[in-house]
GROMACS .gro file of C-alpha atoms in nm:
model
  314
    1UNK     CA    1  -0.153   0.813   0.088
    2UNK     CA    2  -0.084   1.194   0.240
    3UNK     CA    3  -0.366   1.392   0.268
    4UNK     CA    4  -0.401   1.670   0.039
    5UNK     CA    5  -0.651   1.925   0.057
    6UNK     CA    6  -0.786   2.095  -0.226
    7UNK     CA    7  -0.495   2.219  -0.413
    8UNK     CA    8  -0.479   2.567  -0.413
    9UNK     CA    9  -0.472   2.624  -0.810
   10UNK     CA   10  -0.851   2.586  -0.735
   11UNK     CA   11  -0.817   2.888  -0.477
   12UNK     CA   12  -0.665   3.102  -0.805
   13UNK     CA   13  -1.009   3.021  -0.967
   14UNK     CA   14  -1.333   3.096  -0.751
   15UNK     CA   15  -1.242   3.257  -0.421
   16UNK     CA   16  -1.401   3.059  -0.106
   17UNK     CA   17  -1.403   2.696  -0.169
   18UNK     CA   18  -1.689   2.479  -0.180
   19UNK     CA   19  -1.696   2.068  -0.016
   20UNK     CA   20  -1.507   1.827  -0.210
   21UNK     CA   21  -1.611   1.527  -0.332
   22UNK     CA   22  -1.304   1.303  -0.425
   23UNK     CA   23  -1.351   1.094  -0.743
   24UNK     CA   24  -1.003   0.925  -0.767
   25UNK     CA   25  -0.717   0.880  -0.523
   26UNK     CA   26  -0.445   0.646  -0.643
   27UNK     CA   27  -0.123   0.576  -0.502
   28UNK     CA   28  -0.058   0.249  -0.693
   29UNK     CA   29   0.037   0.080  -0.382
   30UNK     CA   30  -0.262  -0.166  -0.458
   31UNK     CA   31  -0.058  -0.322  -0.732
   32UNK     CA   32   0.277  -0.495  -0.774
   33UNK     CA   33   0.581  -0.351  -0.933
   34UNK     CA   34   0.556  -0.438  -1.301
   35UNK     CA   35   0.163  -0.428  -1.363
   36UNK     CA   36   0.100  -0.258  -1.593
   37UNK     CA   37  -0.093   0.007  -1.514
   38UNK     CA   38  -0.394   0.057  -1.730
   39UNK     CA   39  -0.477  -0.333  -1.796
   40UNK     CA   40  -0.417  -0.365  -1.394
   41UNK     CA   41  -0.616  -0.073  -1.272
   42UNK     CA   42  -0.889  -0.044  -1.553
   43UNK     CA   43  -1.061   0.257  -1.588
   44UNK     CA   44  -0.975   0.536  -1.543
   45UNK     CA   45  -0.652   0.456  -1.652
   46UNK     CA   46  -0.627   0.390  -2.060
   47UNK     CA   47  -0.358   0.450  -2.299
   48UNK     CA   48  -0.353   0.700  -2.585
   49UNK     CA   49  -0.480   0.390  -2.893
   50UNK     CA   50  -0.656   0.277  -2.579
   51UNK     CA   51  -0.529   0.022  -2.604
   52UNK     CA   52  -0.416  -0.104  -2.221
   53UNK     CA   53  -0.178  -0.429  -2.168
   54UNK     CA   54   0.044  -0.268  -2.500
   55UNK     CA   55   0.351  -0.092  -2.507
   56UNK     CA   56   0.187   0.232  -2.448
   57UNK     CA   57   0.089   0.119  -2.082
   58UNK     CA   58   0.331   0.189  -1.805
   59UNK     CA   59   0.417  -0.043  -1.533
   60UNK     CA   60   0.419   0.033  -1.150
   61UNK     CA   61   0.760   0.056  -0.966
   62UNK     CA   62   0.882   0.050  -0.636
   63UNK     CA   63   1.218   0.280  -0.701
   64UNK     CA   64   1.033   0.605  -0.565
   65UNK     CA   65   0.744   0.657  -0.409
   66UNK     CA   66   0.592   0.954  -0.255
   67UNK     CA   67   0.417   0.762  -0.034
   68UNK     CA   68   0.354   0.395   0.045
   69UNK     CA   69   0.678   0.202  -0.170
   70UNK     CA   70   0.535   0.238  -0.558
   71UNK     CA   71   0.441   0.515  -0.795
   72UNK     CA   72   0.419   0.507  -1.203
   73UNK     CA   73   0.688   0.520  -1.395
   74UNK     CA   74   0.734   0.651  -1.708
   75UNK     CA   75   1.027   0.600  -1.979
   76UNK     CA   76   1.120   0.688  -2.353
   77UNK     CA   77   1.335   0.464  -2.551
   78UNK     CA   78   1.371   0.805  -2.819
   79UNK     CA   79   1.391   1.179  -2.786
   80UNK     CA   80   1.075   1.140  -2.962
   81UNK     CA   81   0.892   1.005  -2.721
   82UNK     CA   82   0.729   0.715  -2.650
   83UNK     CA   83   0.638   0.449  -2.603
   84UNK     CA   84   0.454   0.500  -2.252
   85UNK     CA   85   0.152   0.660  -2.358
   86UNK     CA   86  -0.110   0.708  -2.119
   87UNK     CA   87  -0.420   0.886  -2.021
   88UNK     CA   88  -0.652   0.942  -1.732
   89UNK     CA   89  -1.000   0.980  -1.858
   90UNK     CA   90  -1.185   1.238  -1.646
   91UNK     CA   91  -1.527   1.173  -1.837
   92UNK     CA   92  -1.552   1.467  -2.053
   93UNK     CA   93  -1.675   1.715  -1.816
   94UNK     CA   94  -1.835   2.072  -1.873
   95UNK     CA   95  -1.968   2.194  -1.557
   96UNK     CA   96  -1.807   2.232  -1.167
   97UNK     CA   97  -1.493   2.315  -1.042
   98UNK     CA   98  -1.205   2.062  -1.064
   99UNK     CA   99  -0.900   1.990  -0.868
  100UNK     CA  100  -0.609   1.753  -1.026
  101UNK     CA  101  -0.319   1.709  -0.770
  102UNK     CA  102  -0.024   1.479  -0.825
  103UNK     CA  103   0.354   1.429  -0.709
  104UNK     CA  104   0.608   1.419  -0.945
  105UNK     CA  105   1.010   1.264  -0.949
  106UNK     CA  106   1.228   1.314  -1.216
  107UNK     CA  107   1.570   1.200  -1.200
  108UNK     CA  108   1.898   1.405  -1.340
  109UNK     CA  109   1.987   1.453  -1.664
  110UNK     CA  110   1.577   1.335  -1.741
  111UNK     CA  111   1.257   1.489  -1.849
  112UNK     CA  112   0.856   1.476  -1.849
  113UNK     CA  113   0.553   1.588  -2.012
  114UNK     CA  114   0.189   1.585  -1.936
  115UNK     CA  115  -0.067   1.739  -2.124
  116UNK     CA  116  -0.478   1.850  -2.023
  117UNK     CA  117  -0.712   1.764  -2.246
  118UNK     CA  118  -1.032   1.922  -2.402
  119UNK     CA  119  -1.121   1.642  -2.617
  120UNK     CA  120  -0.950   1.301  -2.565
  121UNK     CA  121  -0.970   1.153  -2.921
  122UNK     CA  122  -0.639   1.012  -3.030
  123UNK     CA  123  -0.482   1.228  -3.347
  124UNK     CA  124  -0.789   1.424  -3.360
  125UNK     CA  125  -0.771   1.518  -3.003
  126UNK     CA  126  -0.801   1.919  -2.860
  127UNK     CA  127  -0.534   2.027  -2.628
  128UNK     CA  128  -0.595   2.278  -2.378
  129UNK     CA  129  -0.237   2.312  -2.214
  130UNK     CA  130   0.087   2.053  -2.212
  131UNK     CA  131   0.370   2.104  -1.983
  132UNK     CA  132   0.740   2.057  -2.131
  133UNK     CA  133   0.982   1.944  -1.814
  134UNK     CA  134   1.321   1.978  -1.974
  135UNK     CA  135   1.650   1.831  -1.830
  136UNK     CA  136   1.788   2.117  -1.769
  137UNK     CA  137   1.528   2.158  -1.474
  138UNK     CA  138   1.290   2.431  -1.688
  139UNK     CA  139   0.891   2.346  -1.749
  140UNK     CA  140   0.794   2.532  -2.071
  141UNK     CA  141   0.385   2.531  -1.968
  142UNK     CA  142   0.230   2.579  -2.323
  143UNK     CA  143  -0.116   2.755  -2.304
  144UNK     CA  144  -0.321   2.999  -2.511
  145UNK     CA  145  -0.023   3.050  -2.776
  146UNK     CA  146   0.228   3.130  -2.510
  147UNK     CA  147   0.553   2.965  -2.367
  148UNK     CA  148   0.537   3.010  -1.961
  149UNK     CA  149   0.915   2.876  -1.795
  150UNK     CA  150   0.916   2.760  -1.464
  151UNK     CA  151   1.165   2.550  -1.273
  152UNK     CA  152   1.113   2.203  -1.094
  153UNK     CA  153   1.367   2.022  -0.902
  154UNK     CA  154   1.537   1.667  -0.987
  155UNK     CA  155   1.585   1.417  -0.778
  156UNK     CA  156   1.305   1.498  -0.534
  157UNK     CA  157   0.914   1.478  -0.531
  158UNK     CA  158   0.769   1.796  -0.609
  159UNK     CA  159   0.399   1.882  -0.684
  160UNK     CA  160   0.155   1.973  -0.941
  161UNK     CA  161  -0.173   2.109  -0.868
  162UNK     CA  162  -0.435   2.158  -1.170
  163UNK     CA  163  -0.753   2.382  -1.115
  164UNK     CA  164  -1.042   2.419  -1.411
  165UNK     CA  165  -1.335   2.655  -1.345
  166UNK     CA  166  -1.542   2.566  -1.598
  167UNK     CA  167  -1.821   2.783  -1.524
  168UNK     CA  168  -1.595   3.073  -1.541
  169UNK     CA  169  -1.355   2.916  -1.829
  170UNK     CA  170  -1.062   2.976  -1.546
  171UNK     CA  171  -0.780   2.745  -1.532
  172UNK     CA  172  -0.460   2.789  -1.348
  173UNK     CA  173  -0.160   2.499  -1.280
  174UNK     CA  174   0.043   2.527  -0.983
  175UNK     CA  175   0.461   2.310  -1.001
  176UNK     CA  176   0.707   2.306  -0.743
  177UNK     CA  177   0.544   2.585  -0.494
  178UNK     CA  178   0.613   2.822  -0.810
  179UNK     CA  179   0.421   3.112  -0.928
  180UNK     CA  180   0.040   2.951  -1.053
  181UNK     CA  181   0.013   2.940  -1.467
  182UNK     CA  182  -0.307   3.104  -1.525
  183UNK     CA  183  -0.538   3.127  -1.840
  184UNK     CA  184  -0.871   3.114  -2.038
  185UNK     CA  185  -0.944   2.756  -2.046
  186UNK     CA  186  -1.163   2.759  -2.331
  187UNK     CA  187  -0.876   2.835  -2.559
  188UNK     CA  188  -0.615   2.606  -2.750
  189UNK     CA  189  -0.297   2.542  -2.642
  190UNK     CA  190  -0.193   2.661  -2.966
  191UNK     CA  191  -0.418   2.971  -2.961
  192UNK     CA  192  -0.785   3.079  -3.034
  193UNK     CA  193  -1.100   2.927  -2.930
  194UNK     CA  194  -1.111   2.582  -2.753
  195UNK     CA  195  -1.401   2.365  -2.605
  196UNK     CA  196  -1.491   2.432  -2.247
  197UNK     CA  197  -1.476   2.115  -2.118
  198UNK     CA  198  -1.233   1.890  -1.937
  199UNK     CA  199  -1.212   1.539  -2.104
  200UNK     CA  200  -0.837   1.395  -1.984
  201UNK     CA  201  -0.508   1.440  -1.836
  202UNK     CA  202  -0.216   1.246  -2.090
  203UNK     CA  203   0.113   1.144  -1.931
  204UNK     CA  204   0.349   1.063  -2.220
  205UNK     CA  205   0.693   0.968  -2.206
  206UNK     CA  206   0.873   1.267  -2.343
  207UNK     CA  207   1.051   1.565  -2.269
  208UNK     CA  208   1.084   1.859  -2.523
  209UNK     CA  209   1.202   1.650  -2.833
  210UNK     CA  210   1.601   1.666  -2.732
  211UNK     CA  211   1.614   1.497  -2.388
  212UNK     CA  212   1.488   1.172  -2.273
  213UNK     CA  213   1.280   1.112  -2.004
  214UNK     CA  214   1.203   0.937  -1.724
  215UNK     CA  215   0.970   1.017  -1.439
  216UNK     CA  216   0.742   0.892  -1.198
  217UNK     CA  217   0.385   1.020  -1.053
  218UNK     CA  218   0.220   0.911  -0.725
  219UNK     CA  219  -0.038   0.990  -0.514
  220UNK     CA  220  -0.271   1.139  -0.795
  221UNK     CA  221  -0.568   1.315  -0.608
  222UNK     CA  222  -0.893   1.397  -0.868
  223UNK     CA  223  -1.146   1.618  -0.681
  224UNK     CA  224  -1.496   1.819  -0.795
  225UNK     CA  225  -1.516   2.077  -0.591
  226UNK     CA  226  -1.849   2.238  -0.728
  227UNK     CA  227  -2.076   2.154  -0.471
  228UNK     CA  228  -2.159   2.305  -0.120
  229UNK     CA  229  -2.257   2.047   0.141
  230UNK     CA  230  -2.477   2.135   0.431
  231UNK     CA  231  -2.277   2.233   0.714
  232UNK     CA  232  -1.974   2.353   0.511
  233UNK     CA  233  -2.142   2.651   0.369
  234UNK     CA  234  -1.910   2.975   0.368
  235UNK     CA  235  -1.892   3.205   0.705
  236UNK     CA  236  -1.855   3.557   0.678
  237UNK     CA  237  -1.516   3.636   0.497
  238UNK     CA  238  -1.264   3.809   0.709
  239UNK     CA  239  -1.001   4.072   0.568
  240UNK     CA  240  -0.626   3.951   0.471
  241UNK     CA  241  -0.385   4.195   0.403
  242UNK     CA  242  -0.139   4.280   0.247
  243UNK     CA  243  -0.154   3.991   0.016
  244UNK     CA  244   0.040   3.941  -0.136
  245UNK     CA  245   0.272   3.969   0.175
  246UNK     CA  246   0.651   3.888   0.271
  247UNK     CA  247   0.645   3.871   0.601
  248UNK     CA  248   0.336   3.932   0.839
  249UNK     CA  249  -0.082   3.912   0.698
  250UNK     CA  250  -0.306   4.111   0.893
  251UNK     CA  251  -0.651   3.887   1.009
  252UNK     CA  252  -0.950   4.140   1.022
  253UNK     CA  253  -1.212   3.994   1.178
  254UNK     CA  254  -1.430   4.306   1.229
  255UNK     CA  255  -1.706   4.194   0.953
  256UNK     CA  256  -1.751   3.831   1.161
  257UNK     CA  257  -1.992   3.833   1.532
  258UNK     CA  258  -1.913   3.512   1.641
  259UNK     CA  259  -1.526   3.340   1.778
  260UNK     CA  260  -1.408   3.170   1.509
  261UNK     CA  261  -1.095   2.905   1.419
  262UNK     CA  262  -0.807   2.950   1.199
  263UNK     CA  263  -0.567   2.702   1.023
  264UNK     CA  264  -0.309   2.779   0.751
  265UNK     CA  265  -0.217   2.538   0.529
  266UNK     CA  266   0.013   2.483   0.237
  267UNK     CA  267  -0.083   2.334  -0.077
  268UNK     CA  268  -0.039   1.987   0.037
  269UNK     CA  269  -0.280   2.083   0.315
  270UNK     CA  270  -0.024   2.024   0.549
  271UNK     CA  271  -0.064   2.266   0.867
  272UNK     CA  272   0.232   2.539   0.819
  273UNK     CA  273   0.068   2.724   1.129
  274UNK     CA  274  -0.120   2.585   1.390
  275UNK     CA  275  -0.392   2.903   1.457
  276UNK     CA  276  -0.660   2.916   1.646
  277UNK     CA  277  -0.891   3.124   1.853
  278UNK     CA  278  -0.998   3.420   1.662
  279UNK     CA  279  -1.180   3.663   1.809
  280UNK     CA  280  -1.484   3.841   1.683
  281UNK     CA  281  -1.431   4.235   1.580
  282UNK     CA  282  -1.050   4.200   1.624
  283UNK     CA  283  -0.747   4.166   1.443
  284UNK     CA  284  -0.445   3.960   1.475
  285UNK     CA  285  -0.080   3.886   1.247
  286UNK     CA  286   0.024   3.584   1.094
  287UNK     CA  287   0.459   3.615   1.076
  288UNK     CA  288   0.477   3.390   0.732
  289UNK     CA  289   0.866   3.553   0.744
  290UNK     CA  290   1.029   3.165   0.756
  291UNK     CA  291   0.790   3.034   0.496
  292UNK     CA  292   0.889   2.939   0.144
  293UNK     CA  293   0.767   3.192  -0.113
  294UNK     CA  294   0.414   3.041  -0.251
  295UNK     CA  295   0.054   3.019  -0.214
  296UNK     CA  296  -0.105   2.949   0.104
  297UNK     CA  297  -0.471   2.849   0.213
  298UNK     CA  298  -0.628   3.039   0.522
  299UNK     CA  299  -0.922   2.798   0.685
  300UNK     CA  300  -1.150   2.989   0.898
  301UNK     CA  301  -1.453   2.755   1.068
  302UNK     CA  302  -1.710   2.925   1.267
  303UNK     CA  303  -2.019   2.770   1.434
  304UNK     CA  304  -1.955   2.455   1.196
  305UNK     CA  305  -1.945   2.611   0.895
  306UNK     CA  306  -1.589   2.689   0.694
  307UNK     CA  307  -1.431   2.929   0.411
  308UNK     CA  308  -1.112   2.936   0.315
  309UNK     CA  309  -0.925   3.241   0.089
  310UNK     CA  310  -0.541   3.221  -0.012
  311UNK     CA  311  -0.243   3.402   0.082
  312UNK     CA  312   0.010   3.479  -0.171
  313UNK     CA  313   0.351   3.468   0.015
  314UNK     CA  314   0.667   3.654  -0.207
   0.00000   0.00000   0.00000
């Protein structure tokens, strides 16, 4: 599987980040190409009657992968969806800071959907968001009563990145490098007051009502970032500006003593530039001129200890 570091929806949310601890990684290249996923992997994994082994799982497939040769694959037999049904129980949680990262494929002329969960309880379930990935290459994101479009790519992998601060009722997704969809998570999709908590994330096969779908997910990344481990507290913040910026971020390092390292990553965590040496009481430019518009995550590590803050590139 690539590495990803935590996806920087989470950045949107709380401002330095804290360890990780990941609780799922899944690439499905443990499984052959036909299992079906939920009575293969277990739990997690469960469909939306939970009911796994029935024609709401999904089976694994080795047409795309991301990574590795299989991902998930998902596929409607009606515009009205269905009947791949599944769901990826994150335990009903109502405290800590969450990361959700996945890569997604959708062929032309095809859609997608997923959906993020308050409550997972079949009809009687509470939706906090769902995300509507038309053929026409448009996402409709659905939250708090309002429509959000954004565009994805088909016929390539592109990525989603979910972030829920629950102690802040924060949530904000990141697709395809675009602009992050931010809102009050403890609202309804549909509007008004919602549950705080984070119970499941549902991958249906459907794709507005009009279009049919098929898509695949792989390398799925489920982190809690909520706690601080020893040696990974925050150092001293240094200045970034402007941000956001177009083509050069200043690094003001006057409120840090001590030499320091710096990384910048994108939100795959893959290095974009290399850094390094920073000096104490200086300053110093990043040129982010050749890099694709997006959010960015500046690493700083000083006498063992690390913070990160994001750059917004236009």
């Amino acid at each position: 599987m690539r590495t990803h570091l935590l996806p920087l929806a989470v950045l949107l949310l709380s401002g330095p980040v804290a360890a990780q601890t990941i609780v799922l990684e899944e690439n499905f290249d443990a499984y052959l190409p036909g299992d079906l996923i939920a009575e293969t992997a277990g739990a997690p994994w469960t469909t939306w009657s939970a009911a796994p082994g029935g024609s709401e799982d999904t089976g694994v497939s080795d047409e795309q992968a991301y990574s590795g040769t299989n991902s998930g694959k998902w596929v409607s037999t009606a515009a009205a969806g269905g009947p791949t049904d599944m769901v990826l129980d994150l335990g009903g949680q109502t405290t800590g800071t969450w990361a959700i990262a996945f890569q997604m494929y959708i062929p032309s002329t095809k859609g997608g959907y997923f959906n993020i969960l308050h409550n997972f309880n079949g009809a009687n379930s509470e939706w906090a968001a769902s995300f509507h990935f038309l053929a026409n290459g448009t996402c409709n994101a659905m939250v708090n009563a309002m429509t959000v479009p954004v565009t994805y790519p088909h016929d390539e992998w592109f990525s989603v990145n979910i972030g829920v601060d629950l102690g802040t009722s924060a949530a904000a997704v990141t697709i395809a490098g675009n602009d992050p969809v931010a809102w009050p998570f403890n609202t309804q999709e549909t509007g008004g007051a919602g549950m705080n908590q984070l119970d499941a994330i549902n991958f249906f096969a459907y794709a507005g009502g009009t279009d049919q779908t098929t898509y695949y997910i792989d390398d799925i990344l489920v982190i809690d970032a909520s706690s601080v481990g020893i040696g990974e507290q925050a150092v001293a913040d240094v200045q970034l500006y402007p941000n956001p910026a177009s083509d050069v971020v200043t690094i003001d390092a006057s409120s840090i003593s001590v030499n320091a390292l710096w990384t910048l990553r994108d939100a795959t965590g893959r290095k974009v530039v290399e850094g390094g040496a920073l000096t104490a009481r200086a300053r110093r430019d990043i040129d982010i001129a050749a890099l694709p518009a997006g959010i960015y995550l500046f690493e700083l590590q000083q006498a063992g200890r690390r913070s990160t803050q994001r750059i917004v590139k236009r």
